[in-house]
Coordinates of C-alpha atoms and ligand atoms in Angstrom, one line a residue:
M1 CA 21.4 -1.2 7.9
D2 CA 20.7 -4.6 6.4
R3 CA 20.8 -5.1 2.6
Q4 CA 17.0 -5.1 2.2
T5 CA 16.7 -1.8 4.1
E6 CA 19.4 -0.4 1.8
L7 CA 17.4 -1.4 -1.2
K8 CA 14.2 0.1 0.3
M9 CA 16.1 3.3 0.9
E10 CA 17.3 3.3 -2.8
A11 CA 13.7 2.9 -4.0
A12 CA 12.6 5.7 -1.8
K13 CA 15.4 8.0 -3.0
A14 CA 14.4 7.3 -6.6
A15 CA 10.8 8.4 -5.8
L16 CA 11.9 11.9 -4.7
K17 CA 11.7 13.1 -8.3
Y18 CA 8.0 12.6 -8.3
I19 CA 7.4 15.3 -5.6
Q20 CA 5.6 18.2 -7.0
D21 CA 6.5 21.6 -5.4
D22 CA 3.9 23.2 -3.2
E23 CA 1.4 20.5 -3.7
I24 CA -0.3 18.0 -1.4
I25 CA 1.4 14.6 -1.3
G26 CA -0.2 11.2 -0.5
I27 CA 1.9 9.1 1.9
G28 CA 1.4 5.3 2.5
T29 CA 2.5 3.0 5.3
G30 CA 5.3 0.6 6.0
S31 CA 9.0 0.3 6.3
T32 CA 9.7 1.4 2.7
V33 CA 7.5 4.4 3.1
N34 CA 9.3 5.1 6.4
C35 CA 12.6 5.4 4.4
F36 CA 10.8 7.8 2.1
I37 CA 9.6 9.9 5.0
E38 CA 13.2 9.9 6.4
L39 CA 14.3 11.4 3.0
L40 CA 11.5 14.0 3.1
K41 CA 13.2 15.7 6.0
E42 CA 15.4 17.5 3.4
H43 CA 12.3 18.5 1.3
T44 CA 9.8 19.7 3.8
H45 CA 10.0 23.3 2.4
R46 CA 8.7 22.0 -1.0
I47 CA 5.6 20.2 0.4
K48 CA 2.4 22.1 1.0
A49 CA 0.9 19.3 3.2
A50 CA 0.4 15.5 3.2
V51 CA -2.5 13.1 3.4
S52 CA -1.6 9.9 5.3
S53 CA -2.8 6.3 5.2
S54 CA -2.1 5.6 8.9
V55 CA -1.7 6.9 12.3
A56 CA 1.9 5.6 12.3
S57 CA 2.8 7.6 9.1
T58 CA 1.0 10.7 10.3
E59 CA 3.1 10.7 13.5
R60 CA 6.3 10.4 11.5
L61 CA 5.3 13.1 9.1
K62 CA 4.4 15.5 11.9
A63 CA 7.7 14.7 13.6
I64 CA 9.6 16.1 10.7
G65 CA 7.4 19.2 10.4
I66 CA 5.0 18.2 7.6
E67 CA 1.4 19.2 8.1
V68 CA -1.0 16.3 7.7
I69 CA -4.5 17.2 6.5
D70 CA -7.8 15.3 6.2
L71 CA -8.4 13.7 2.8
N72 CA -11.7 15.5 2.7
D73 CA -9.8 18.8 2.7
A74 CA -7.4 17.8 -0.1
H75 CA -8.8 18.7 -3.5
D76 CA -5.9 17.6 -5.5
I77 CA -3.3 14.9 -4.8
P78 CA -0.9 14.8 -7.7
V79 CA 1.2 12.0 -6.3
Y80 CA 0.7 9.1 -3.8
V81 CA 3.8 7.2 -2.7
D82 CA 3.4 3.8 -1.1
G83 CA 5.0 0.4 -0.8
A84 CA 3.6 -3.1 -1.5
D85 CA 3.8 -6.7 -0.4
E86 CA 3.8 -8.0 -3.9
S87 CA 3.6 -6.5 -7.5
N88 CA 3.2 -8.3 -10.8
H89 CA 4.3 -7.0 -14.2
Q90 CA 1.0 -5.2 -14.6
L91 CA 1.7 -3.2 -11.4
Q92 CA -1.3 -4.9 -9.8
L93 CA -0.4 -5.2 -6.1
I94 CA -1.1 -7.0 -2.8
K95 CA -1.0 -4.5 0.0
G96 CA -2.0 -4.5 3.7
G97 CA 0.9 -6.3 5.4
G98 CA 0.9 -3.4 7.8
G99 CA -2.9 -3.4 8.0
A100 CA -3.5 0.0 6.4
L101 CA -5.0 -1.3 3.2
S102 CA -8.4 0.5 3.3
R103 CA -7.0 4.0 3.8
E104 CA -4.2 3.2 1.3
K105 CA -6.8 2.2 -1.3
I106 CA -8.8 5.3 -0.7
I107 CA -5.8 7.6 -1.1
A108 CA -4.6 5.6 -4.2
A109 CA -8.1 6.1 -5.7
A110 CA -8.1 9.8 -5.0
A111 CA -4.5 10.4 -6.3
Q112 CA -3.7 11.3 -9.9
K113 CA -0.5 9.2 -9.8
F114 CA 0.4 6.2 -7.6
V115 CA 4.1 5.6 -7.3
C116 CA 4.9 2.3 -5.7
I117 CA 8.4 1.8 -4.1
A118 CA 9.8 -1.6 -3.3
D119 CA 12.8 -3.9 -3.2
E120 CA 13.1 -6.6 -5.7
S121 CA 11.8 -9.3 -3.4
K122 CA 8.3 -7.9 -3.9
Y123 CA 8.2 -8.5 -7.7
V124 CA 6.4 -11.7 -8.5
E125 CA 5.1 -13.7 -11.5
T126 CA 1.7 -14.4 -10.0
L127 CA 0.2 -12.6 -6.9
G128 CA -0.8 -14.7 -3.9
E129 CA 2.2 -16.1 -2.3
F130 CA 1.9 -13.3 0.2
P131 CA -1.3 -13.9 2.2
L132 CA -4.0 -11.5 1.0
P133 CA -5.1 -9.2 3.8
I134 CA -8.8 -8.4 4.1
E135 CA -10.1 -5.7 6.5
V136 CA -13.4 -6.9 8.1
L137 CA -15.9 -5.5 10.5
P138 CA -15.3 -7.4 13.8
M139 CA -18.8 -9.0 14.0
A140 CA -18.5 -10.3 10.4
R141 CA -15.1 -12.1 10.9
S142 CA -16.4 -15.7 11.0
Y143 CA -19.0 -15.2 8.3
V144 CA -16.5 -13.6 6.0
A145 CA -13.9 -16.4 6.7
R146 CA -16.5 -19.0 5.7
Q147 CA -17.1 -17.2 2.4
I148 CA -13.4 -17.0 1.7
V149 CA -13.0 -20.8 2.2
K150 CA -15.7 -21.2 -0.5
L151 CA -13.5 -19.2 -2.8
G152 CA -10.6 -21.6 -2.2
G153 CA -8.7 -19.5 0.4
D154 CA -7.4 -20.3 3.8
P155 CA -8.2 -17.3 6.0
C156 CA -6.2 -16.7 9.1
Y157 CA -7.3 -14.2 11.8
R158 CA -4.5 -11.6 12.6
T159 CA -4.8 -11.9 16.3
G160 CA -4.0 -9.0 18.6
F161 CA -4.3 -6.5 15.7
V162 CA -6.9 -3.8 15.3
T163 CA -6.8 -1.5 12.2
D164 CA -6.8 2.3 12.5
N165 CA -10.5 2.0 11.6
G166 CA -11.3 -0.3 14.5
N167 CA -11.6 -3.4 12.4
V168 CA -9.9 -6.8 12.1
I169 CA -7.8 -8.4 9.4
L170 CA -8.1 -11.8 7.8
D171 CA -4.9 -12.9 6.0
V172 CA -5.8 -15.3 3.3
H173 CA -3.3 -18.0 2.4
S174 CA -3.3 -20.5 -0.5
L175 CA -4.7 -18.2 -3.2
E176 CA -3.0 -18.3 -6.6
I177 CA -4.4 -15.1 -8.0
T178 CA -4.5 -15.4 -11.8
Q179 CA -7.4 -12.9 -12.2
P180 CA -6.8 -10.2 -9.7
K181 CA -9.5 -7.7 -10.9
I182 CA -12.2 -10.4 -10.7
L183 CA -11.1 -11.7 -7.3
E184 CA -10.8 -8.1 -5.9
A185 CA -14.4 -7.4 -6.9
E186 CA -15.6 -10.8 -5.7
I187 CA -14.2 -10.4 -2.2
N188 CA -15.4 -6.8 -1.9
Q189 CA -18.9 -8.1 -2.5
I190 CA -18.9 -10.2 0.7
T191 CA -21.0 -8.4 3.3
G192 CA -18.8 -7.3 6.2
V193 CA -15.7 -6.8 4.1
V194 CA -14.4 -3.2 4.3
T195 CA -11.9 -3.8 1.5
N196 CA -9.2 -6.3 0.4
G197 CA -5.6 -5.8 -0.3
L198 CA -5.7 -6.4 -4.0
F199 CA -4.9 -3.2 -5.9
A200 CA -5.8 -4.4 -9.4
Q201 CA -8.7 -2.2 -10.4
R202 CA -6.5 0.7 -9.4
P203 CA -3.0 -0.6 -9.9
A204 CA 0.2 1.5 -9.4
D205 CA 1.1 3.9 -12.2
H206 CA 4.8 3.6 -11.6
L207 CA 6.8 0.9 -9.9
I208 CA 10.3 1.7 -8.6
L209 CA 12.1 -1.5 -7.9
A210 CA 15.5 -1.4 -6.2
T211 CA 17.5 -4.4 -7.3
E212 CA 21.1 -5.6 -6.9
N213 CA 21.6 -4.3 -10.5
G214 CA 20.3 -0.8 -9.7
I215 CA 16.9 0.8 -9.9
K216 CA 14.4 -0.5 -12.4
E217 CA 11.3 1.5 -13.3
F218 CA 8.2 0.1 -14.7
Ligands
LIG301 C1 0.9 -1.5 4.7 C2 1.3 -1.9 3.3 C3 2.7 -1.7 3.0 O1 2.9 -0.9 1.9 C4 3.3 -3.1 2.7 O2 3.0 -4.0 3.7 C5 4.8 -3.1 2.4 O3 5.4 -2.8 3.6 P1 7.0 -2.7 3.7 O4 7.4 -1.5 3.0 O5 7.2 -2.6 5.2 O6 7.6 -3.9 3.1 O7 0.5 -2.2 2.4 O8 -0.5 -1.8 4.8

């Protein structure tokens, strides 16, 4: 296991304390969440069911014996655990490196508490060095890309990738995101956008950051 994966595992381990017995848990997507799912093997008896943000996470959860239910059947989600591509000190995030941003945003919105787990490389002063993913309806790709250029971004079509919702992703480079809430709303206004990977209007409630000096919680 390389050092970054060890740190992801440490962040995942620190999130276990947020599991609430006999409740539905929200599960995100990505390599850090995969570490968390790995650790859940020892806690399956405590979990009523999960709602999942991707086909990939659903398969992993089912493989360890956790029932995955539709979000529409989940009345209460006390905790949602997910990773991030970047976080600032306000726990506003860029997500969607794995392309699951829309389902992630829906579960984050529905959950009472959003616990973000990450290694220290994800903690940044200003969001935007990581290209901002936008999920777009396929027929709107070029139109949306032109609107993004007007906002100062440099959109790049994620070729060969289709989201679990059957859409495409534009990864937007060259954005220095000083006003995340405003940009999140502005991009979501563009016709054809499903959602963008800024989690600023609904940031994380807790950030567990695994660093070389131990776990830091924000
Ligand atoms: C997937 C995501 C992930 O949370 C994000 O990309 C971080 O992934 P990883 O844990 O592999 O670094 O938003 O859509």
